[in-house]
XYZ file of C-alpha atoms in Angstrom:
538
model
C 36.632 65.935 139.111
C 36.488 66.081 135.302
C 34.173 63.867 133.266
C 37.232 62.107 131.890
C 38.647 61.341 135.354
C 35.210 60.240 136.606
C 34.798 57.869 133.670
C 38.229 56.406 134.282
C 37.563 55.884 137.986
C 34.149 54.326 137.402
C 34.971 52.300 134.284
C 38.706 51.685 134.010
C 39.666 50.979 137.618
C 36.977 48.312 138.184
C 37.959 46.793 134.855
C 41.526 46.400 136.097
C 40.636 45.246 139.635
C 42.303 41.982 140.648
C 44.457 42.024 137.519
C 48.243 41.992 137.607
C 49.896 44.325 135.164
C 52.818 42.987 133.120
C 54.869 46.054 133.965
C 54.596 49.271 135.930
C 53.772 51.553 133.019
C 52.958 51.445 129.322
C 54.022 54.166 126.911
C 54.899 54.816 123.285
C 58.346 55.626 121.888
C 57.432 59.302 122.282
C 56.709 58.939 125.980
C 52.929 59.137 125.615
C 51.360 57.120 128.431
C 49.066 54.387 127.149
C 45.945 53.866 129.234
C 44.519 50.420 129.850
C 41.228 51.345 128.193
C 39.957 54.156 125.976
C 36.342 55.158 125.587
C 33.806 57.999 125.254
C 35.701 60.112 127.789
C 38.539 60.384 125.247
C 36.785 62.149 122.347
C 38.981 63.009 119.352
C 39.663 66.677 118.757
C 38.799 66.343 115.090
C 38.081 63.479 112.711
C 36.574 64.995 109.585
C 36.393 63.378 106.171
C 39.084 62.007 103.845
C 40.030 64.348 101.040
C 38.996 67.400 103.041
C 41.152 69.849 105.005
C 43.063 69.093 107.217
C 43.263 65.616 105.616
C 43.611 63.671 108.882
C 41.790 60.712 107.320
C 43.581 60.799 103.970
C 44.548 63.180 101.184
C 42.005 61.799 98.708
C 38.296 61.052 99.213
C 38.421 57.423 98.067
C 42.099 56.588 98.753
C 42.862 52.939 97.830
C 39.385 52.299 96.423
C 40.423 54.587 93.585
C 44.124 53.826 93.290
C 46.436 51.444 95.134
C 49.633 52.772 96.658
C 52.771 52.541 94.505
C 54.730 49.394 95.365
C 58.267 50.686 95.097
C 61.003 48.303 96.285
C 64.317 50.037 97.041
C 67.158 48.446 95.085
C 70.673 49.196 93.971
C 74.033 47.477 94.337
C 77.382 47.148 92.620
C 77.164 48.298 89.013
C 74.421 49.725 86.824
C 74.198 46.461 84.895
C 73.643 44.382 88.043
C 71.045 46.807 89.376
C 69.235 46.864 86.036
C 68.787 43.085 86.339
C 67.178 43.537 89.779
C 64.903 46.304 88.455
C 63.698 44.075 85.626
C 63.168 41.176 88.041
C 61.033 43.318 90.365
C 59.036 44.867 87.520
C 58.354 41.393 86.136
C 57.184 40.396 89.643
C 54.588 43.177 89.708
C 56.420 46.147 91.201
C 54.777 49.404 90.098
C 57.628 51.888 90.602
C 61.420 51.964 90.830
C 63.468 53.182 93.794
C 67.224 53.617 93.352
C 69.849 53.150 96.063
C 73.195 54.800 95.272
C 76.562 53.864 96.737
C 78.354 56.171 99.171
C 80.855 57.644 96.678
C 77.967 58.678 94.411
C 76.150 60.203 97.387
C 79.300 62.093 98.405
C 80.161 63.384 94.932
C 83.188 61.151 94.411
C 83.998 59.264 91.207
C 84.750 55.570 91.544
C 88.457 56.154 90.909
C 88.780 58.743 93.688
C 91.104 57.489 96.425
C 88.413 58.275 99.011
C 86.056 55.849 97.241
C 88.372 52.896 97.775
C 86.502 49.979 99.335
C 83.096 51.652 99.004
C 82.291 51.409 95.291
C 78.989 49.595 94.829
C 78.832 48.438 98.447
C 75.513 49.928 99.619
C 74.029 50.944 96.284
C 74.755 51.385 92.620
C 77.825 53.328 91.452
C 76.956 56.152 89.047
C 79.866 58.180 87.686
C 78.520 59.479 84.383
C 75.432 59.569 82.219
C 76.680 56.374 80.575
C 76.114 54.542 83.866
C 72.623 56.017 84.030
C 71.915 54.726 80.526
C 72.924 51.203 81.623
C 70.937 51.488 84.841
C 67.672 52.082 82.956
C 68.409 50.032 79.857
C 65.161 48.645 78.450
C 63.014 50.461 81.031
C 60.475 52.961 79.615
C 61.179 56.178 81.505
C 58.040 57.867 80.186
C 55.781 55.257 81.816
C 57.677 54.085 84.928
C 57.887 56.284 88.030
C 61.396 56.446 89.508
C 62.420 57.506 93.005
C 66.072 58.350 93.662
C 67.404 58.380 97.229
C 70.111 60.982 96.782
C 70.667 64.309 98.528
C 73.836 66.404 98.279
C 74.316 65.320 94.654
C 70.586 65.116 93.889
C 70.611 67.889 91.245
C 73.406 66.130 89.346
C 71.647 62.759 89.344
C 68.394 64.428 88.282
C 70.282 66.105 85.435
C 71.598 62.695 84.361
C 68.093 61.211 84.420
C 66.785 64.071 82.275
C 69.782 63.673 79.964
C 69.140 59.957 79.484
C 65.483 60.599 78.648
C 66.339 63.296 76.101
C 69.044 61.191 74.470
C 66.334 58.564 73.991
C 64.145 61.151 72.318
C 61.691 61.551 75.226
C 60.114 64.812 76.332
C 61.433 65.721 79.792
C 57.913 66.832 80.777
C 56.780 63.188 80.533
C 59.059 62.033 83.375
C 57.494 60.934 86.671
C 59.263 60.323 89.939
C 60.922 61.800 92.992
C 64.411 62.921 93.912
C 65.010 62.923 97.668
C 66.967 66.208 97.682
C 66.506 66.640 101.469
C 69.841 67.928 102.690
C 68.763 69.231 106.111
C 68.232 65.720 107.466
C 71.747 64.854 106.254
C 73.144 67.470 108.638
C 70.888 66.230 111.434
C 71.082 62.459 111.159
C 72.610 60.787 108.142
C 75.901 62.492 107.316
C 76.171 62.396 103.516
C 76.467 66.167 103.273
C 79.067 67.933 101.163
C 78.617 71.702 101.091
C 77.821 74.175 103.904
C 74.187 74.700 104.870
C 73.410 77.836 102.855
C 74.722 76.743 99.424
C 73.200 73.305 100.047
C 69.790 74.909 100.520
C 70.334 77.016 97.406
C 70.982 73.771 95.487
C 67.706 72.328 96.839
C 65.693 75.302 95.631
C 67.400 75.102 92.235
C 65.671 71.735 91.863
C 62.328 73.210 93.000
C 62.608 75.939 90.372
C 63.726 73.581 87.592
C 60.998 71.015 88.281
C 58.286 73.677 88.420
C 59.348 74.886 84.966
C 60.486 71.702 83.231
C 59.237 68.576 85.066
C 55.587 69.137 85.991
C 55.037 65.490 87.001
C 58.180 65.211 89.121
C 58.351 65.507 92.935
C 61.179 67.964 93.581
C 61.914 66.702 97.106
C 61.138 63.851 99.466
C 61.322 65.409 102.919
C 62.585 62.534 104.995
C 61.878 61.588 108.560
C 62.893 58.003 107.831
C 66.604 58.521 108.256
C 66.152 60.483 111.471
C 64.010 57.640 112.801
C 66.654 55.111 111.777
C 69.211 57.186 113.689
C 67.132 56.823 116.852
C 64.392 59.480 116.802
C 61.051 58.817 118.464
C 57.825 59.031 116.474
C 57.178 62.558 117.806
C 60.710 63.683 116.931
C 60.455 62.182 113.455
C 57.151 63.988 112.961
C 58.339 67.344 114.288
C 61.783 67.465 112.700
C 60.460 66.386 109.302
C 57.728 69.012 109.254
C 60.148 71.673 110.514
C 62.511 70.899 107.645
C 59.630 70.931 105.175
C 58.492 74.369 106.297
C 62.074 75.635 105.970
C 62.257 74.450 102.369
C 59.003 76.266 101.634
C 60.384 79.480 103.154
C 63.577 79.206 101.125
C 61.657 78.651 97.918
C 59.419 81.645 98.584
C 62.473 83.783 99.372
C 63.843 82.654 96.011
C 60.765 84.173 94.394
C 58.931 80.960 93.542
C 55.133 80.992 93.648
C 53.740 78.670 96.333
C 51.252 76.831 94.143
C 53.933 76.246 91.487
C 56.089 74.051 93.739
C 54.216 73.107 96.949
C 51.895 70.508 95.334
C 54.978 68.550 94.219
C 56.558 68.340 97.672
C 56.518 64.807 99.047
C 57.485 63.212 102.353
C 59.159 60.001 103.482
C 58.394 58.370 106.828
C 59.376 55.217 108.654
C 56.849 52.526 109.520
C 58.389 51.491 112.801
C 57.815 49.116 115.687
C 54.779 50.442 117.565
C 51.845 49.672 115.276
C 49.212 52.102 116.535
C 51.655 54.941 117.197
C 52.836 54.737 113.591
C 49.288 54.924 112.222
C 48.609 57.921 114.456
C 51.865 59.555 113.314
C 50.854 59.437 109.660
C 47.446 60.929 110.458
C 48.963 63.658 112.640
C 51.517 64.496 109.933
C 48.800 65.246 107.374
C 46.849 67.383 109.804
C 49.857 69.338 111.056
C 51.209 70.032 107.576
C 47.845 71.225 106.291
C 47.275 73.548 109.221
C 50.789 74.973 109.296
C 50.895 75.555 105.548
C 47.587 77.406 105.768
C 48.529 79.409 108.866
C 52.063 80.385 107.834
C 51.778 80.748 104.065
C 48.066 81.015 103.281
C 48.192 77.748 101.338
C 45.083 75.892 100.219
C 44.075 72.849 98.195
C 46.917 70.714 96.811
C 49.546 72.925 98.462
C 48.271 71.687 101.847
C 48.154 67.973 101.050
C 50.928 65.897 102.611
C 51.658 62.939 100.339
C 54.221 60.456 101.574
C 56.270 57.362 100.860
C 56.891 54.840 103.624
C 59.607 52.292 104.265
C 59.481 49.646 106.945
C 62.052 50.107 109.695
C 65.472 48.831 108.715
C 66.684 49.379 112.273
C 64.118 46.872 113.560
C 65.538 44.024 111.470
C 67.618 41.503 113.373
C 70.476 39.306 112.225
C 69.353 36.780 114.832
C 66.507 34.550 113.599
C 66.161 36.642 110.420
C 62.932 34.938 109.316
C 61.248 36.742 112.212
C 61.769 39.883 110.121
C 59.114 38.665 107.690
C 56.523 39.210 110.445
C 57.992 42.555 111.486
C 57.935 43.852 107.921
C 54.344 42.706 107.322
C 53.039 44.405 110.464
C 54.946 47.613 109.754
C 53.757 47.661 106.143
C 50.183 47.231 107.380
C 50.581 50.292 109.601
C 51.638 52.311 106.548
C 48.574 51.155 104.626
C 46.204 51.875 107.498
C 47.927 55.262 107.849
C 47.234 56.169 104.221
C 50.658 56.001 102.531
C 50.876 56.836 98.813
C 53.952 54.678 98.219
C 55.601 51.845 100.128
C 58.831 49.871 100.335
C 58.875 46.706 102.421
C 62.307 45.550 103.568
C 63.777 42.167 102.760
C 64.052 39.835 105.743
C 67.796 39.301 105.227
C 68.850 42.977 105.089
C 70.421 42.823 108.548
C 72.938 40.402 107.039
C 73.627 41.799 103.584
C 72.075 43.458 100.579
C 68.667 41.802 100.110
C 68.651 38.624 98.099
C 66.343 38.335 95.091
C 64.179 35.892 97.052
C 63.835 38.272 100.009
C 63.073 41.225 97.731
C 60.327 39.266 95.971
C 58.824 38.122 99.288
C 58.773 41.753 100.484
C 56.942 42.731 97.307
C 54.521 39.828 97.740
C 53.855 41.119 101.271
C 52.632 44.394 99.808
C 50.579 42.611 97.178
C 48.867 40.431 99.791
C 48.006 43.504 101.864
C 46.522 45.138 98.799
C 44.611 42.171 97.405
C 43.632 39.701 100.105
C 42.761 41.097 103.527
C 40.219 43.855 102.841
C 41.960 46.782 104.527
C 41.864 48.790 101.302
C 38.103 48.444 100.834
C 37.219 51.399 103.058
C 39.022 54.676 103.731
C 40.779 55.139 107.097
C 39.166 52.116 108.773
C 40.617 53.108 112.167
C 39.235 56.648 112.029
C 37.194 57.381 115.154
C 38.984 54.741 117.216
C 39.275 56.175 120.733
C 42.838 54.940 121.021
C 44.080 55.955 117.571
C 42.516 59.401 117.779
C 43.977 59.959 121.255
C 47.429 58.973 119.985
C 47.007 61.250 116.957
C 46.234 64.185 119.246
C 49.029 63.267 121.650
C 51.664 63.017 118.929
C 50.620 66.348 117.455
C 50.913 67.971 120.877
C 54.415 66.541 121.455
C 55.534 67.469 117.964
C 54.317 71.048 118.316
C 56.455 71.413 121.454
C 59.528 70.450 119.409
C 58.528 72.857 116.627
C 58.334 75.721 119.109
C 61.847 74.938 120.364
C 63.191 74.793 116.793
C 61.555 78.155 116.045
C 63.222 79.636 119.145
C 66.589 78.530 117.725
C 65.958 80.339 114.441
C 64.544 77.448 112.412
C 66.053 74.143 111.273
C 69.235 75.684 109.849
C 69.988 77.029 113.328
C 68.712 73.986 115.187
C 70.794 71.265 113.519
C 72.831 70.534 116.653
C 69.704 70.581 118.840
C 67.875 68.042 116.670
C 71.016 65.916 116.382
C 71.485 65.876 120.175
C 67.842 64.977 120.813
C 68.117 62.006 118.453
C 71.386 60.857 119.998
C 69.847 60.876 123.477
C 66.801 58.845 122.475
C 68.969 56.402 120.502
C 71.105 55.875 123.601
C 68.040 55.351 125.789
C 66.661 52.830 123.293
C 69.897 50.846 123.228
C 70.064 50.773 127.011
C 66.485 49.489 127.145
C 67.317 46.675 124.714
C 70.475 45.692 126.567
C 68.734 45.722 129.959
C 65.770 43.745 128.663
C 63.290 46.524 129.468
C 62.479 46.582 125.744
C 61.914 43.064 124.445
C 63.242 42.090 121.017
C 62.364 38.537 120.042
C 65.434 36.529 119.140
C 67.783 39.130 120.613
C 67.046 39.408 124.338
C 64.013 37.104 124.660
C 63.279 33.741 123.047
C 66.928 33.498 122.078
C 68.154 30.414 120.272
C 71.665 29.123 119.789
C 71.846 29.399 116.040
C 74.032 30.967 113.406
C 72.273 32.686 110.540
C 73.565 31.831 107.094
C 75.172 34.896 105.546
C 74.388 35.221 101.820
C 77.288 35.080 99.417
C 79.011 38.467 99.118
C 79.588 39.771 95.583
C 83.110 40.329 94.322
C 83.036 44.056 95.071
C 86.731 44.505 94.302
C 86.293 43.080 90.820
C 83.115 45.064 90.203
C 84.847 48.263 91.333
C 87.764 47.602 88.996
C 85.412 47.219 86.038
C 83.570 50.390 87.061
C 86.863 52.325 87.061
C 87.705 50.931 83.625
C 84.366 52.180 82.256
C 84.971 55.582 83.812
C 88.397 55.810 82.170
C 86.842 54.915 78.827
C 84.196 57.645 79.168
C 86.834 60.302 79.840
C 88.967 59.081 76.929
C 86.120 59.118 74.402
C 84.416 62.413 75.240
C 85.060 65.846 73.724
C 87.620 67.158 76.209
C 87.118 70.818 75.269
C 83.339 70.556 75.656
C 83.755 68.972 79.085
C 86.165 71.713 80.181
C 83.803 74.423 78.965
C 80.864 72.798 80.769
C 82.758 72.759 84.061
C 83.745 76.397 83.589
C 80.083 77.299 83.074
C 79.120 75.465 86.279
C 81.796 77.328 88.222
C 80.612 80.679 86.891
C 76.969 79.966 87.712
C 77.810 78.628 91.185
C 79.570 81.898 91.938
C 76.349 83.734 91.075
C 72.737 82.932 91.894
C 71.372 81.524 88.628
C 69.763 78.085 88.556
C 72.453 75.442 88.062
C 70.233 72.690 86.624
C 70.340 73.730 82.943
C 74.139 73.875 83.101
C 74.240 70.483 84.833
C 72.125 68.902 82.110
C 74.466 70.272 79.442
C 77.510 69.074 81.381
C 76.370 65.506 81.930
C 75.408 65.222 78.259
C 79.035 66.133 77.527
C 80.014 63.167 79.738
C 81.258 65.271 82.647
C 81.305 63.064 85.769
C 79.642 63.481 89.121
C 83.012 63.827 90.845
C 84.232 66.526 88.454
C 81.077 68.581 88.964
C 81.146 68.139 92.731
C 84.799 69.185 92.971
C 84.046 72.419 91.105
C 81.238 73.167 93.541
C 83.484 72.310 96.493
C 86.024 74.824 95.187
C 83.361 77.554 95.068
C 81.226 76.741 98.102
C 83.579 74.873 100.437
C 82.632 71.884 102.582
C 80.505 71.538 105.695
C 82.274 70.894 108.980
C 80.100 69.889 111.967
C 80.466 71.960 115.104
């Protein structure tokens, strides 16, 4: 009998004698069995120190004692003017960074007057057709001192070009810009669906951004490798961890194949994780992610120092929000945000309590920001680094999640890497999403207000904006931009983009020139569609 089993028999079983368990078994979302008690028989494999390889306890030695995480509330709806008002409101309320949500047509490379955009303009984010919209979006906001994150993928290089164009037309040096462009197209194929081009040209477009940022935007994060959207689609914590890191390693390989030097781009890679339902599992996931990334980068690519540090943004779980008893979401968001802080996040978005009903109201957005501010200022969790480090339970979960995630990584490698494992990852997520829904509907998984502690009430739905009227005004502005621009310059810019897309040169310089000539996102995307084609799922 092992020392661990002996300790459990002598310590745990007497502890549980004459007790009735609430259910037959206890486990995490990843299927890791949770014991009734953890102790000295469950020693962690490695704890180490914050700021030191493999960074399990944090990427910096003093973490929040030196600098608080960036409080970056995600916002964007209807038109650039409306979104600008929300940005100013949040900045005035103490937000320390901007995070832009774009509408579906913008994400799919469609102008607002495209027939396929009908009914979607401004619905789930801000509509951006041209650089003029980008100017309105950031009107009065100092781009050289505010960090901006843009959640955009297939059209990420175009939106980044617009951001650079706006800064330069204001007379700012592009090297002064700080922020992140999501630019993570692999997870679109796996979980989210806003892909445009086939896998290979899409990955070429991603590495164009890596190359451009390394040369021109030294303070900009060239990608935010996202597990969040896979988790929202139904992934477990272990799947989110594994699939995100697998995608990240693939981007590194592609960039190296492109001829980029590792230390020129790897320190500016960033990650994006969900802070989901199971508090301790989420904390362990963040710790395991840092350790896995550091080790794998060192083992596979010989990386060291900043090229091994996994820095990440976190968003509380949108999928956990309920339309029933929506004020309960205030508690959910606070607990999830706390897990991100205890897990060492560099940036955080807390969801508004009413997001299961509509776009978040100004009141809900401010309360979500206040939640972050209370965590940072009032409860003491930022006074010491990794306060849960050495916890028998947390360290055991960290080890267990890493073990499960490595099993997924081996399977992905057997399939030729993420580009060849898209269907596998997609199927795994679909299965776990189905199992989760069955558990909710059967009552095996309790959700307060949904299948337990249910009340006969109807939540008040916030007033819906006049999207039809807003879309009509957006189309009018787009028409005016096309009418006022230099038509020959726009035509020449599109011809240059076509020529460069047919070759292998970096497209970003041509995109910057094009958007400054008021070429639209739809016009650029259609040229690329003509050259590269469109992705069709198997």
